[in-house]
Amino acid sequence: EAQVTQNPRYLITVTGKKLTVTCSQNMNHEYMSWYRQDPGLGLRQIYYSMNVEVTDKGDVPEGYKVSRKEKRNFPLILESPSPNQTSLYFCASSLRRVGTSGSNEQFFGPGTRLTVL
Amino acid sequence: GNSVTQMEGPVTLSEEAFLTINCTYTATGYPSLFWYVQYPGEGLQLLLKATKADDKGSNKGFEATYRKETTSFHLEKGSVQVSDSAVYFCALSDNAGNMLTFGGGTRLMVKP
């Protein structure tokens, strides 16, 4: 089954304790992205990657890191989490960049609800 | 920068009513426009899209027309069902197609 998986689905942690949220897709997609969803703000893009070893900042990259060593994986790293990073996080992937014509539909993972105390 | 503005919800309708969810945008150049839907407890799913002015995207009875003169991409459906209850997000891509900018989302509740 074609899908985007995220782990963990729920996480409660404390300020300053490094954490990683994993994201994996099995569709051989080139483009992957991380978003955070907050009430009233919709989804905001954190980082995106157009291919292996190619990553770039989105609208709200502060406090986050990513890596793209393999095509299928795109982990999100919080080196020193703070309470303002409490949010619902989504990973997404698409065959090509989102604004291109043709098959550019983004497939979203189920989300990771993170609480930083 | 780019931005997307959606009408605030929740929008509450009776089954078979007509639906409009307004979406306007600010962007340079010629962005692509999207509507995504999020059902409870799930990630977002692409509902429809339009890539150039005057294009109409449609899917599952929903429609939206890319209006460059009014910078709008309103979502419409002629007869909603209870199963359409969800949160709807309008979004646009930047010119390079690298990033999506989302609106704040509109919750739709359809009552039997």
PDB file of C-alpha atoms in Angstrom:
ATOM      1  CA  GLU A   1       0.000   0.000   0.000  1.00  0.00           C
ATOM      2  CA  ALA A   2       1.313   3.414  -1.007  1.00  0.00           C
ATOM      3  CA  GLN A   3       1.685   5.525   2.083  1.00  0.00           C
ATOM      4  CA  VAL A   4       3.568   8.029   4.171  1.00  0.00           C
ATOM      5  CA  THR A   5       4.316   6.862   7.694  1.00  0.00           C
ATOM      6  CA  GLN A   6       5.332   8.928  10.684  1.00  0.00           C
ATOM      7  CA  ASN A   7       6.607   7.897  14.090  1.00  0.00           C
ATOM      8  CA  PRO A   8       5.805   8.440  16.804  1.00  0.00           C
ATOM      9  CA  ARG A   9       2.142   9.424  16.455  1.00  0.00           C
ATOM     10  CA  TYR A  10       2.072  11.010  19.899  1.00  0.00           C
ATOM     11  CA  LEU A  11       4.932  12.372  21.977  1.00  0.00           C
ATOM     12  CA  ILE A  12       5.120  14.264  25.235  1.00  0.00           C
ATOM     13  CA  THR A  13       8.548  15.572  26.135  1.00  0.00           C
ATOM     14  CA  VAL A  14      10.278  18.256  28.175  1.00  0.00           C
ATOM     15  CA  THR A  15      12.037  21.438  27.172  1.00  0.00           C
ATOM     16  CA  GLY A  16      15.535  20.885  25.824  1.00  0.00           C
ATOM     17  CA  LYS A  17      15.388  17.128  25.296  1.00  0.00           C
ATOM     18  CA  LYS A  18      16.399  16.378  21.713  1.00  0.00           C
ATOM     19  CA  LEU A  19      13.902  14.399  19.674  1.00  0.00           C
ATOM     20  CA  THR A  20      13.448  13.066  16.150  1.00  0.00           C
ATOM     21  CA  VAL A  21      10.211  12.437  14.294  1.00  0.00           C
ATOM     22  CA  THR A  22      10.676   9.988  11.471  1.00  0.00           C
ATOM     23  CA  CYS A  23       8.950  10.111   8.095  1.00  0.00           C
ATOM     24  CA  SER A  24       9.101   7.461   5.418  1.00  0.00           C
ATOM     25  CA  GLN A  25       7.383   7.054   2.039  1.00  0.00           C
ATOM     26  CA  ASN A  26       7.259   3.991  -0.194  1.00  0.00           C
ATOM     27  CA  MET A  27       6.250   5.692  -3.442  1.00  0.00           C
ATOM     28  CA  ASN A  28       9.726   6.680  -4.714  1.00  0.00           C
ATOM     29  CA  HIS A  29       8.732  10.332  -4.461  1.00  0.00           C
ATOM     30  CA  GLU A  30      11.363  13.000  -5.022  1.00  0.00           C
ATOM     31  CA  TYR A  31       9.721  15.789  -3.051  1.00  0.00           C
ATOM     32  CA  MET A  32       9.130  15.638   0.705  1.00  0.00           C
ATOM     33  CA  SER A  33       8.047  18.261   3.163  1.00  0.00           C
ATOM     34  CA  TRP A  34       7.274  18.937   6.821  1.00  0.00           C
ATOM     35  CA  TYR A  35       4.411  21.081   8.095  1.00  0.00           C
ATOM     36  CA  ARG A  36       3.104  22.115  11.457  1.00  0.00           C
ATOM     37  CA  GLN A  37      -0.602  22.686  12.028  1.00  0.00           C
ATOM     38  CA  ASP A  38      -1.804  25.139  14.647  1.00  0.00           C
ATOM     39  CA  PRO A  39      -5.385  26.307  15.305  1.00  0.00           C
ATOM     40  CA  GLY A  40      -6.372  29.232  13.119  1.00  0.00           C
ATOM     41  CA  LEU A  41      -3.036  29.237  11.299  1.00  0.00           C
ATOM     42  CA  GLY A  42      -3.585  26.327   8.968  1.00  0.00           C
ATOM     43  CA  LEU A  43      -0.477  24.430   7.942  1.00  0.00           C
ATOM     44  CA  ARG A  44       2.868  26.148   7.753  1.00  0.00           C
ATOM     45  CA  GLN A  45       5.795  24.654   5.931  1.00  0.00           C
ATOM     46  CA  ILE A  46       8.901  23.996   8.012  1.00  0.00           C
ATOM     47  CA  TYR A  47      11.354  22.447   5.536  1.00  0.00           C
ATOM     48  CA  TYR A  48      11.172  20.731   2.195  1.00  0.00           C
ATOM     49  CA  SER A  49      13.441  18.554   0.103  1.00  0.00           C
ATOM     50  CA  MET A  50      13.451  18.242  -3.668  1.00  0.00           C
ATOM     51  CA  ASN A  51      15.690  15.192  -3.686  1.00  0.00           C
ATOM     52  CA  VAL A  52      18.404  13.349  -1.784  1.00  0.00           C
ATOM     53  CA  GLU A  53      20.814  15.751  -0.094  1.00  0.00           C
ATOM     54  CA  VAL A  54      18.754  18.755  -1.254  1.00  0.00           C
ATOM     55  CA  THR A  55      16.820  20.550   1.494  1.00  0.00           C
ATOM     56  CA  ASP A  56      15.555  24.093   1.931  1.00  0.00           C
ATOM     57  CA  LYS A  57      13.774  26.227   4.480  1.00  0.00           C
ATOM     58  CA  GLY A  58      10.054  26.789   4.444  1.00  0.00           C
ATOM     59  CA  ASP A  59       8.175  29.535   6.237  1.00  0.00           C
ATOM     60  CA  VAL A  60       8.946  28.507   9.841  1.00  0.00           C
ATOM     61  CA  PRO A  61      12.303  26.677   9.988  1.00  0.00           C
ATOM     62  CA  GLU A  62      13.601  28.120  13.275  1.00  0.00           C
ATOM     63  CA  GLY A  63      14.281  25.438  15.880  1.00  0.00           C
ATOM     64  CA  TYR A  64      14.127  22.548  13.405  1.00  0.00           C
ATOM     65  CA  LYS A  65      16.578  20.524  11.354  1.00  0.00           C
ATOM     66  CA  VAL A  66      16.056  17.947   8.633  1.00  0.00           C
ATOM     67  CA  SER A  67      18.144  15.563   6.603  1.00  0.00           C
ATOM     68  CA  ARG A  68      17.593  13.630   3.372  1.00  0.00           C
ATOM     69  CA  LYS A  69      20.225  10.925   3.149  1.00  0.00           C
ATOM     70  CA  GLU A  70      17.899   8.461   1.444  1.00  0.00           C
ATOM     71  CA  LYS A  71      15.068   9.117  -0.941  1.00  0.00           C
ATOM     72  CA  ARG A  72      12.430   7.441   1.207  1.00  0.00           C
ATOM     73  CA  ASN A  73      13.248   9.051   4.588  1.00  0.00           C
ATOM     74  CA  PHE A  74      12.989  12.644   5.770  1.00  0.00           C
ATOM     75  CA  PRO A  75      13.365  12.927   9.560  1.00  0.00           C
ATOM     76  CA  LEU A  76      12.517  16.090  11.473  1.00  0.00           C
ATOM     77  CA  ILE A  77      14.906  16.908  14.322  1.00  0.00           C
ATOM     78  CA  LEU A  78      14.258  19.212  17.249  1.00  0.00           C
ATOM     79  CA  GLU A  79      17.644  19.748  18.901  1.00  0.00           C
ATOM     80  CA  SER A  80      16.285  21.654  21.896  1.00  0.00           C
ATOM     81  CA  PRO A  81      12.472  21.630  21.893  1.00  0.00           C
ATOM     82  CA  SER A  82      10.571  24.491  23.468  1.00  0.00           C
ATOM     83  CA  PRO A  83       6.892  24.789  24.462  1.00  0.00           C
ATOM     84  CA  ASN A  84       6.126  26.936  21.391  1.00  0.00           C
ATOM     85  CA  GLN A  85       6.894  23.868  19.275  1.00  0.00           C
ATOM     86  CA  THR A  86       3.902  22.070  20.723  1.00  0.00           C
ATOM     87  CA  SER A  87       1.888  21.335  17.609  1.00  0.00           C
ATOM     88  CA  LEU A  88       0.568  18.753  15.178  1.00  0.00           C
ATOM     89  CA  TYR A  89       3.199  17.842  12.601  1.00  0.00           C
ATOM     90  CA  PHE A  90       2.623  16.407   9.151  1.00  0.00           C
ATOM     91  CA  CYS A  91       5.058  14.926   6.695  1.00  0.00           C
ATOM     92  CA  ALA A  92       4.108  14.877   3.020  1.00  0.00           C
ATOM     93  CA  SER A  93       5.582  13.624  -0.234  1.00  0.00           C
ATOM     94  CA  SER A  94       4.893  14.026  -3.926  1.00  0.00           C
ATOM     95  CA  LEU A  95       6.337  12.704  -7.145  1.00  0.00           C
ATOM     96  CA  ARG A  96       7.471  16.178  -8.166  1.00  0.00           C
ATOM     97  CA  ARG A  97       7.416  19.697  -6.816  1.00  0.00           C
ATOM     98  CA  VAL A  98       3.959  20.804  -5.734  1.00  0.00           C
ATOM     99  CA  GLY A  99       3.537  23.582  -8.287  1.00  0.00           C
ATOM    100  CA  THR A 100       4.375  21.588 -11.375  1.00  0.00           C
ATOM    101  CA  SER A 101       1.786  20.281 -13.765  1.00  0.00           C
ATOM    102  CA  GLY A 102       0.902  16.644 -13.960  1.00  0.00           C
ATOM    103  CA  SER A 103       1.047  14.301 -11.023  1.00  0.00           C
ATOM    104  CA  ASN A 104       2.126  16.554  -8.191  1.00  0.00           C
ATOM    105  CA  GLU A 105      -0.398  15.551  -5.559  1.00  0.00           C
ATOM    106  CA  GLN A 106       1.041  15.603  -2.073  1.00  0.00           C
ATOM    107  CA  PHE A 107       0.371  12.548   0.090  1.00  0.00           C
ATOM    108  CA  PHE A 108       0.231  13.309   3.783  1.00  0.00           C
ATOM    109  CA  GLY A 109       1.184  11.150   6.709  1.00  0.00           C
ATOM    110  CA  PRO A 110      -1.210  10.628   9.637  1.00  0.00           C
ATOM    111  CA  GLY A 111       0.395  13.304  11.800  1.00  0.00           C
ATOM    112  CA  THR A 112       2.468  13.460  14.993  1.00  0.00           C
ATOM    113  CA  ARG A 113       1.031  15.281  17.961  1.00  0.00           C
ATOM    114  CA  LEU A 114       3.917  16.757  19.957  1.00  0.00           C
ATOM    115  CA  THR A 115       3.628  18.327  23.400  1.00  0.00           C
ATOM    116  CA  VAL A 116       6.649  20.072  24.911  1.00  0.00           C
ATOM    117  CA  LEU A 117       6.336  20.776  28.631  1.00  0.00           C
TER     118      LEU A 117
ATOM    119  CA  GLY B   1       5.095  37.090   0.528  1.00  0.00           C
ATOM    120  CA  ASN B   2       2.302  34.785  -0.488  1.00  0.00           C
ATOM    121  CA  SER B   3      -0.809  34.474   1.650  1.00  0.00           C
ATOM    122  CA  VAL B   4      -4.181  32.749   1.597  1.00  0.00           C
ATOM    123  CA  THR B   5      -7.303  33.943   3.395  1.00  0.00           C
ATOM    124  CA  GLN B   6     -10.298  31.707   4.035  1.00  0.00           C
ATOM    125  CA  MET B   7     -13.634  32.422   5.611  1.00  0.00           C
ATOM    126  CA  GLU B   8     -13.689  31.492   9.257  1.00  0.00           C
ATOM    127  CA  GLY B   9     -15.799  28.597  10.366  1.00  0.00           C
ATOM    128  CA  PRO B  10     -17.417  26.607  11.452  1.00  0.00           C
ATOM    129  CA  VAL B  11     -19.866  26.465   8.606  1.00  0.00           C
ATOM    130  CA  THR B  12     -22.952  24.490   9.600  1.00  0.00           C
ATOM    131  CA  LEU B  13     -25.333  23.278   6.904  1.00  0.00           C
ATOM    132  CA  SER B  14     -28.183  20.852   6.553  1.00  0.00           C
ATOM    133  CA  GLU B  15     -27.813  17.882   4.229  1.00  0.00           C
ATOM    134  CA  GLU B  16     -28.410  18.755   0.556  1.00  0.00           C
ATOM    135  CA  ALA B  17     -27.717  22.455   1.111  1.00  0.00           C
ATOM    136  CA  PHE B  18     -25.473  24.459  -1.220  1.00  0.00           C
ATOM    137  CA  LEU B  19     -21.931  25.050  -0.024  1.00  0.00           C
ATOM    138  CA  THR B  20     -19.567  27.946  -0.677  1.00  0.00           C
ATOM    139  CA  ILE B  21     -16.277  28.386   1.130  1.00  0.00           C
ATOM    140  CA  ASN B  22     -14.503  31.575   0.139  1.00  0.00           C
ATOM    141  CA  CYS B  23     -10.786  31.708  -0.537  1.00  0.00           C
ATOM    142  CA  THR B  24      -8.733  34.678  -1.698  1.00  0.00           C
ATOM    143  CA  TYR B  25      -5.015  34.869  -2.175  1.00  0.00           C
ATOM    144  CA  THR B  26      -2.085  37.218  -2.535  1.00  0.00           C
ATOM    145  CA  ALA B  27       0.795  36.065  -4.680  1.00  0.00           C
ATOM    146  CA  THR B  28       3.245  37.222  -7.293  1.00  0.00           C
ATOM    147  CA  GLY B  29       3.273  35.613 -10.689  1.00  0.00           C
ATOM    148  CA  TYR B  30       1.063  32.657 -11.509  1.00  0.00           C
ATOM    149  CA  PRO B  31       0.653  30.253  -8.623  1.00  0.00           C
ATOM    150  CA  SER B  32      -1.196  26.952  -8.755  1.00  0.00           C
ATOM    151  CA  LEU B  33      -4.202  26.737  -6.436  1.00  0.00           C
ATOM    152  CA  PHE B  34      -5.436  23.800  -4.397  1.00  0.00           C
ATOM    153  CA  TRP B  35      -8.169  22.684  -2.047  1.00  0.00           C
ATOM    154  CA  TYR B  36      -7.301  20.048   0.529  1.00  0.00           C
ATOM    155  CA  VAL B  37      -9.677  18.241   2.882  1.00  0.00           C
ATOM    156  CA  GLN B  38      -8.877  16.873   6.334  1.00  0.00           C
ATOM    157  CA  TYR B  39     -11.214  14.334   7.895  1.00  0.00           C
ATOM    158  CA  PRO B  40     -11.124  13.881  11.672  1.00  0.00           C
ATOM    159  CA  GLY B  41      -7.919  12.273  12.882  1.00  0.00           C
ATOM    160  CA  GLU B  42      -6.384  12.065   9.423  1.00  0.00           C
ATOM    161  CA  GLY B  43      -3.848  13.862   7.286  1.00  0.00           C
ATOM    162  CA  LEU B  44      -4.779  16.144   4.418  1.00  0.00           C
ATOM    163  CA  GLN B  45      -5.978  14.840   1.065  1.00  0.00           C
ATOM    164  CA  LEU B  46      -5.940  16.747  -2.191  1.00  0.00           C
ATOM    165  CA  LEU B  47      -9.515  17.542  -3.220  1.00  0.00           C
ATOM    166  CA  LEU B  48      -8.954  19.528  -6.418  1.00  0.00           C
ATOM    167  CA  LYS B  49      -6.523  21.886  -8.084  1.00  0.00           C
ATOM    168  CA  ALA B  50      -6.184  24.477 -10.849  1.00  0.00           C
ATOM    169  CA  THR B  51      -2.924  25.507 -12.444  1.00  0.00           C
ATOM    170  CA  LYS B  52      -3.842  28.576 -14.507  1.00  0.00           C
ATOM    171  CA  ALA B  53      -6.379  31.374 -14.710  1.00  0.00           C
ATOM    172  CA  ASP B  54      -9.958  30.338 -15.573  1.00  0.00           C
ATOM    173  CA  ASP B  55      -9.207  26.668 -14.945  1.00  0.00           C
ATOM    174  CA  LYS B  56     -11.923  24.836 -13.046  1.00  0.00           C
ATOM    175  CA  GLY B  57     -10.915  22.055 -10.704  1.00  0.00           C
ATOM    176  CA  SER B  58     -13.531  19.479  -9.785  1.00  0.00           C
ATOM    177  CA  ASN B  59     -13.786  16.267  -7.785  1.00  0.00           C
ATOM    178  CA  LYS B  60     -16.495  14.406  -5.822  1.00  0.00           C
ATOM    179  CA  GLY B  61     -19.076  17.081  -6.687  1.00  0.00           C
ATOM    180  CA  PHE B  62     -16.859  19.935  -5.475  1.00  0.00           C
ATOM    181  CA  GLU B  63     -15.749  22.684  -7.859  1.00  0.00           C
ATOM    182  CA  ALA B  64     -13.530  25.747  -7.740  1.00  0.00           C
ATOM    183  CA  THR B  65     -12.555  28.208 -10.494  1.00  0.00           C
ATOM    184  CA  TYR B  66      -9.220  30.030 -10.596  1.00  0.00           C
ATOM    185  CA  ARG B  67     -10.192  33.719 -10.894  1.00  0.00           C
ATOM    186  CA  LYS B  68      -7.128  35.836 -11.406  1.00  0.00           C
ATOM    187  CA  GLU B  69      -9.060  39.111 -11.707  1.00  0.00           C
ATOM    188  CA  THR B  70     -10.494  38.694  -8.211  1.00  0.00           C
ATOM    189  CA  THR B  71      -7.600  36.562  -6.852  1.00  0.00           C
ATOM    190  CA  SER B  72     -10.104  33.995  -5.646  1.00  0.00           C
ATOM    191  CA  PHE B  73     -10.610  30.234  -5.661  1.00  0.00           C
ATOM    192  CA  HIS B  74     -13.942  29.665  -3.931  1.00  0.00           C
ATOM    193  CA  LEU B  75     -15.016  26.086  -3.217  1.00  0.00           C
ATOM    194  CA  GLU B  76     -18.590  25.099  -4.087  1.00  0.00           C
ATOM    195  CA  LYS B  77     -20.780  22.025  -3.920  1.00  0.00           C
ATOM    196  CA  GLY B  78     -24.388  21.859  -4.969  1.00  0.00           C
ATOM    197  CA  SER B  79     -25.640  19.379  -2.374  1.00  0.00           C
ATOM    198  CA  VAL B  80     -23.588  18.513   0.685  1.00  0.00           C
ATOM    199  CA  GLN B  81     -23.746  15.234   2.574  1.00  0.00           C
ATOM    200  CA  VAL B  82     -23.029  14.382   6.187  1.00  0.00           C
ATOM    201  CA  SER B  83     -19.894  12.603   4.977  1.00  0.00           C
ATOM    202  CA  ASP B  84     -18.535  15.957   3.709  1.00  0.00           C
ATOM    203  CA  SER B  85     -18.061  17.130   7.292  1.00  0.00           C
ATOM    204  CA  ALA B  86     -14.358  17.954   7.541  1.00  0.00           C
ATOM    205  CA  VAL B  87     -11.896  20.828   7.566  1.00  0.00           C
ATOM    206  CA  TYR B  88     -11.146  22.369   4.169  1.00  0.00           C
ATOM    207  CA  PHE B  89      -7.907  24.154   3.362  1.00  0.00           C
ATOM    208  CA  CYS B  90      -7.198  26.435   0.438  1.00  0.00           C
ATOM    209  CA  ALA B  91      -3.551  26.577  -0.643  1.00  0.00           C
ATOM    210  CA  LEU B  92      -1.263  27.979  -3.314  1.00  0.00           C
ATOM    211  CA  SER B  93       2.170  27.073  -4.567  1.00  0.00           C
ATOM    212  CA  ASP B  94       4.972  29.522  -5.200  1.00  0.00           C
ATOM    213  CA  ASN B  95       6.129  30.130  -8.764  1.00  0.00           C
ATOM    214  CA  ALA B  96       8.939  27.616  -8.497  1.00  0.00           C
ATOM    215  CA  GLY B  97       6.522  25.015  -7.230  1.00  0.00           C
ATOM    216  CA  ASN B  98       8.622  24.348  -4.139  1.00  0.00           C
ATOM    217  CA  MET B  99       6.350  25.503  -1.352  1.00  0.00           C
ATOM    218  CA  LEU B 100       2.702  25.431  -0.393  1.00  0.00           C
ATOM    219  CA  THR B 101       1.070  28.256   1.536  1.00  0.00           C
ATOM    220  CA  PHE B 102      -2.143  27.284   3.316  1.00  0.00           C
ATOM    221  CA  GLY B 103      -5.109  29.232   4.570  1.00  0.00           C
ATOM    222  CA  GLY B 104      -6.293  28.801   8.140  1.00  0.00           C
ATOM    223  CA  GLY B 105      -8.848  26.145   7.286  1.00  0.00           C
ATOM    224  CA  THR B 106     -12.653  26.143   7.409  1.00  0.00           C
ATOM    225  CA  ARG B 107     -14.530  23.525   9.386  1.00  0.00           C
ATOM    226  CA  LEU B 108     -17.702  22.275   7.696  1.00  0.00           C
ATOM    227  CA  MET B 109     -20.384  20.515   9.726  1.00  0.00           C
ATOM    228  CA  VAL B 110     -23.278  18.944   7.841  1.00  0.00           C
ATOM    229  CA  LYS B 111     -26.331  17.897   9.855  1.00  0.00           C
ATOM    230  CA  PRO B 112     -28.788  15.209   8.729  1.00  0.00           C
TER     231      PRO B 112
END
